[in-house]
mmCIF file of C-alpha atoms in Angstrom:
data_model
loop_
_atom_site.group_PDB
_atom_site.id
_atom_site.type_symbol
_atom_site.label_atom_id
_atom_site.label_comp_id
_atom_site.label_asym_id
_atom_site.label_seq_id
_atom_site.Cartn_x
_atom_site.Cartn_y
_atom_site.Cartn_z
ATOM 1 C CA UNK Y 1 0.000 0.000 0.000
ATOM 2 C CA UNK Y 2 1.000 3.664 -0.270
ATOM 3 C CA UNK Y 3 1.527 3.955 3.487
ATOM 4 C CA UNK Y 4 3.960 1.031 3.615
ATOM 5 C CA UNK Y 5 7.427 2.065 4.908
ATOM 6 C CA UNK Y 6 10.117 2.309 2.227
ATOM 7 C CA UNK Y 7 12.060 -0.536 3.901
ATOM 8 C CA UNK Y 8 9.477 -3.030 2.663
ATOM 9 C CA UNK Y 9 9.319 -1.601 -0.831
ATOM 10 C CA UNK Y 10 11.891 -3.463 -2.869
ATOM 11 C CA UNK Y 11 12.006 -3.197 -6.657
ATOM 12 C CA UNK Y 12 12.362 -6.526 -8.466
ATOM 13 C CA UNK Y 13 15.969 -7.702 -8.455
ATOM 14 C CA UNK Y 14 17.090 -5.345 -5.676
ATOM 15 C CA UNK Y 15 17.741 -6.775 -2.233
ATOM 16 C CA UNK Y 16 16.176 -5.119 0.769
ATOM 17 C CA UNK Y 17 18.512 -6.771 3.291
ATOM 18 C CA UNK Y 18 22.042 -8.154 3.355
ATOM 19 C CA UNK Y 19 23.129 -10.974 5.656
ATOM 20 C CA UNK Y 20 26.830 -11.409 6.414
ATOM 21 C CA UNK Y 21 28.036 -14.721 7.871
ATOM 22 C CA UNK Y 22 31.712 -14.508 8.762
ATOM 23 C CA UNK Y 23 34.255 -17.319 9.127
ATOM 24 C CA UNK Y 24 36.762 -15.408 11.267
ATOM 25 C CA UNK Y 25 37.545 -12.169 13.064
ATOM 26 C CA UNK Y 26 39.234 -10.601 10.025
ATOM 27 C CA UNK Y 27 36.116 -11.125 7.918
ATOM 28 C CA UNK Y 28 33.934 -9.746 10.710
ATOM 29 C CA UNK Y 29 36.116 -6.646 11.074
ATOM 30 C CA UNK Y 30 36.240 -5.959 7.332
ATOM 31 C CA UNK Y 31 32.513 -6.459 6.909
ATOM 32 C CA UNK Y 32 31.710 -4.174 9.847
ATOM 33 C CA UNK Y 33 33.761 -1.550 8.006
ATOM 34 C CA UNK Y 34 31.524 -2.152 4.967
ATOM 35 C CA UNK Y 35 28.360 -2.005 7.105
ATOM 36 C CA UNK Y 36 29.090 1.305 8.830
ATOM 37 C CA UNK Y 37 28.442 3.614 5.855
ATOM 38 C CA UNK Y 38 25.993 1.240 4.126
ATOM 39 C CA UNK Y 39 22.502 2.618 3.601
ATOM 40 C CA UNK Y 40 20.202 -0.324 4.200
ATOM 41 C CA UNK Y 41 19.376 -3.206 6.481
ATOM 42 C CA UNK Y 42 22.304 -5.509 7.312
ATOM 43 C CA UNK Y 43 22.553 -8.456 9.684
ATOM 44 C CA UNK Y 44 25.993 -9.689 10.764
ATOM 45 C CA UNK Y 45 26.213 -13.251 12.064
ATOM 46 C CA UNK Y 46 29.286 -14.187 14.078
ATOM 47 C CA UNK Y 47 30.314 -17.251 16.094
ATOM 48 C CA UNK Y 48 30.698 -18.020 19.740
ATOM 49 C CA UNK Y 49 33.663 -20.330 19.208
ATOM 50 C CA UNK Y 50 37.264 -19.181 19.393
ATOM 51 C CA UNK Y 51 38.445 -20.158 15.916
ATOM 52 C CA UNK Y 52 41.647 -19.575 13.965
ATOM 53 C CA UNK Y 53 41.867 -16.822 11.383
ATOM 54 C CA UNK Y 54 41.016 -17.776 7.819
ATOM 55 C CA UNK Y 55 42.113 -14.504 6.234
ATOM 56 C CA UNK Y 56 44.986 -12.068 6.396
ATOM 57 C CA UNK Y 57 44.450 -8.385 7.071
ATOM 58 C CA UNK Y 58 44.747 -7.479 3.374
ATOM 59 C CA UNK Y 59 41.861 -9.704 2.183
ATOM 60 C CA UNK Y 60 39.013 -7.983 0.325
ATOM 61 C CA UNK Y 61 35.357 -8.680 1.041
ATOM 62 C CA UNK Y 62 33.119 -7.340 -1.722
ATOM 63 C CA UNK Y 63 29.377 -7.456 -1.054
ATOM 64 C CA UNK Y 64 27.801 -9.589 -2.360
ATOM 65 C CA UNK Y 65 30.833 -11.791 -2.444
ATOM 66 C CA UNK Y 66 32.500 -15.138 -1.950
ATOM 67 C CA UNK Y 67 36.160 -16.050 -1.587
ATOM 68 C CA UNK Y 68 37.756 -19.128 -3.133
ATOM 69 C CA UNK Y 69 39.910 -20.678 -0.407
ATOM 70 C CA UNK Y 70 40.987 -23.833 -2.264
ATOM 71 C CA UNK Y 71 41.043 -24.558 -5.991
ATOM 72 C CA UNK Y 72 38.797 -27.287 -7.264
ATOM 73 C CA UNK Y 73 39.209 -30.420 -9.371
ATOM 74 C CA UNK Y 74 36.620 -33.043 -8.426
ATOM 75 C CA UNK Y 75 34.085 -31.262 -6.224
ATOM 76 C CA UNK Y 76 33.479 -27.812 -4.799
ATOM 77 C CA UNK Y 77 32.349 -27.240 -1.233
ATOM 78 C CA UNK Y 78 30.461 -24.006 -0.633
ATOM 79 C CA UNK Y 79 30.364 -23.175 3.059
ATOM 80 C CA UNK Y 80 29.443 -20.260 5.258
ATOM 81 C CA UNK Y 81 30.387 -19.107 8.761
ATOM 82 C CA UNK Y 82 31.611 -21.800 11.146
ATOM 83 C CA UNK Y 83 31.242 -24.493 8.496
ATOM 84 C CA UNK Y 84 34.143 -22.961 6.550
ATOM 85 C CA UNK Y 85 36.394 -24.342 9.312
ATOM 86 C CA UNK Y 86 34.768 -27.777 9.140
ATOM 87 C CA UNK Y 87 35.161 -27.803 5.353
ATOM 88 C CA UNK Y 88 38.829 -26.743 5.587
ATOM 89 C CA UNK Y 89 39.467 -29.645 7.955
ATOM 90 C CA UNK Y 90 37.767 -32.017 5.496
ATOM 91 C CA UNK Y 91 39.934 -31.079 2.488
ATOM 92 C CA UNK Y 92 42.995 -33.206 3.462
ATOM 93 C CA UNK Y 93 40.784 -36.183 4.362
ATOM 94 C CA UNK Y 94 39.031 -35.956 1.009
ATOM 95 C CA UNK Y 95 42.421 -35.727 -0.737
ATOM 96 C CA UNK Y 96 43.521 -38.931 1.069
ATOM 97 C CA UNK Y 97 40.398 -40.555 -0.415
ATOM 98 C CA UNK Y 98 41.406 -39.357 -3.893
ATOM 99 C CA UNK Y 99 39.009 -36.392 -4.063
ATOM 100 C CA UNK Y 100 40.488 -32.951 -4.720
ATOM 101 C CA UNK Y 101 37.861 -30.585 -3.411
ATOM 102 C CA UNK Y 102 37.754 -26.833 -3.700
ATOM 103 C CA UNK Y 103 36.311 -24.540 -1.069
ATOM 104 C CA UNK Y 104 34.335 -21.330 -1.438
ATOM 105 C CA UNK Y 105 33.513 -19.143 1.573
ATOM 106 C CA UNK Y 106 30.036 -17.748 0.835
ATOM 107 C CA UNK Y 107 30.023 -14.961 3.393
ATOM 108 C CA UNK Y 108 27.103 -12.921 1.973
ATOM 109 C CA UNK Y 109 23.416 -13.387 1.344
ATOM 110 C CA UNK Y 110 22.406 -12.763 -1.325
ATOM 111 C CA UNK Y 111 25.168 -15.090 -2.447
ATOM 112 C CA UNK Y 112 27.729 -14.483 -5.150
ATOM 113 C CA UNK Y 113 26.303 -17.298 -7.272
ATOM 114 C CA UNK Y 114 28.642 -16.557 -10.174
ATOM 115 C CA UNK Y 115 31.689 -17.448 -8.051
ATOM 116 C CA UNK Y 116 30.182 -20.688 -6.704
ATOM 117 C CA UNK Y 117 28.850 -21.844 -10.087
ATOM 118 C CA UNK Y 118 32.122 -21.065 -11.883
ATOM 119 C CA UNK Y 119 33.999 -23.218 -9.367
ATOM 120 C CA UNK Y 120 31.341 -25.956 -9.602
ATOM 121 C CA UNK Y 121 31.638 -26.041 -13.388
ATOM 122 C CA UNK Y 122 35.404 -26.523 -12.992
ATOM 123 C CA UNK Y 123 34.525 -29.580 -10.874
ATOM 124 C CA UNK Y 124 32.316 -31.158 -13.519
ATOM 125 C CA UNK Y 125 29.172 -29.542 -12.138
ATOM 126 C CA UNK Y 126 29.375 -30.856 -8.579
ATOM 127 C CA UNK Y 127 28.845 -28.715 -5.494
ATOM 128 C CA UNK Y 128 28.111 -29.570 -1.870
ATOM 129 C CA UNK Y 129 26.877 -26.794 0.394
ATOM 130 C CA UNK Y 130 27.513 -26.914 4.136
ATOM 131 C CA UNK Y 131 25.829 -24.555 6.560
ATOM 132 C CA UNK Y 132 24.880 -24.508 10.224
ATOM 133 C CA UNK Y 133 21.428 -23.173 9.423
ATOM 134 C CA UNK Y 134 18.276 -24.250 7.611
ATOM 135 C CA UNK Y 135 19.261 -24.503 3.919
ATOM 136 C CA UNK Y 136 19.644 -20.821 3.081
ATOM 137 C CA UNK Y 137 22.936 -21.378 1.258
ATOM 138 C CA UNK Y 138 21.887 -24.705 -0.244
ATOM 139 C CA UNK Y 139 18.644 -23.245 -1.535
ATOM 140 C CA UNK Y 140 20.342 -20.173 -2.982
ATOM 141 C CA UNK Y 141 22.989 -22.239 -4.793
ATOM 142 C CA UNK Y 142 20.374 -24.726 -6.049
ATOM 143 C CA UNK Y 143 18.196 -21.890 -7.366
ATOM 144 C CA UNK Y 144 21.142 -20.351 -9.231
ATOM 145 C CA UNK Y 145 22.227 -23.770 -10.541
ATOM 146 C CA UNK Y 146 18.725 -24.517 -11.808
ATOM 147 C CA UNK Y 147 18.922 -21.519 -14.133
ATOM 148 C CA UNK Y 148 21.913 -23.043 -15.951
ATOM 149 C CA UNK Y 149 20.980 -26.684 -15.554
ATOM 150 C CA UNK Y 150 24.594 -27.871 -15.563
ATOM 151 C CA UNK Y 151 25.394 -28.014 -11.836
ATOM 152 C CA UNK Y 152 24.189 -30.594 -9.308
ATOM 153 C CA UNK Y 153 23.809 -29.426 -5.716
ATOM 154 C CA UNK Y 154 23.802 -31.474 -2.520
ATOM 155 C CA UNK Y 155 22.918 -29.428 0.556
ATOM 156 C CA UNK Y 156 24.051 -30.331 4.070
ATOM 157 C CA UNK Y 157 22.276 -28.251 6.679
ATOM 158 C CA UNK Y 158 20.557 -28.369 10.043
ATOM 159 C CA UNK Y 159 17.770 -30.959 9.869
ATOM 160 C CA UNK Y 160 16.549 -30.706 13.447
ATOM 161 C CA UNK Y 161 16.411 -28.135 16.211
ATOM 162 C CA UNK Y 162 19.609 -27.889 18.193
ATOM 163 C CA UNK Y 163 19.692 -28.572 21.909
ATOM 164 C CA UNK Y 164 21.734 -26.829 24.555
ATOM 165 C CA UNK Y 165 25.325 -27.900 24.814
ATOM 166 C CA UNK Y 166 28.575 -26.919 26.452
ATOM 167 C CA UNK Y 167 30.431 -26.469 23.164
ATOM 168 C CA UNK Y 168 29.671 -25.631 19.549
ATOM 169 C CA UNK Y 169 31.145 -29.004 18.523
ATOM 170 C CA UNK Y 170 28.513 -30.788 20.629
ATOM 171 C CA UNK Y 171 25.747 -28.846 18.877
ATOM 172 C CA UNK Y 172 27.190 -29.605 15.424
ATOM 173 C CA UNK Y 173 27.422 -33.326 16.289
ATOM 174 C CA UNK Y 174 23.794 -33.326 17.445
ATOM 175 C CA UNK Y 175 22.483 -31.721 14.236
ATOM 176 C CA UNK Y 176 24.677 -33.915 11.986
ATOM 177 C CA UNK Y 177 27.243 -31.274 10.928
ATOM 178 C CA UNK Y 178 30.353 -32.364 12.802
ATOM 179 C CA UNK Y 179 33.590 -33.153 10.963
ATOM 180 C CA UNK Y 180 32.885 -36.859 11.411
#
């Protein structure tokens, strides 16, 4: 209606909110710098776990954006937030099994589908998404892949409500997203 606030008026193809899901403190810092002057609604998701840095201080974080952390051959893993660390830990194990997987950190929603799909095409059209949420990343990648029809997507996400736990690793094990 005419009295609706401008926030809810979003022309087709233009986002009305940006969600940022960081993998480390450097990403969080850089994206807060992007948020400060940004005119629009932004939600920044961070983690409670003390995790190692993924990025150096000179890394760029365009919005929307995604960073390729490992080059692909057989399969690309698209991950976001905490799951970037889980995926990084999986890469050597996959290599031992003869699978050379790439890794893309999808730190923004809307996603940078062009980055993910380009990497997936390099892997013969295979992408696995991993997220500690309810299929936001998996759905976004699958929607983008459906437009081209040449990329298959397998989404790993939270399938049940998490319970309380002492550590993040306990929660991830409970919802089926632990390294194991």
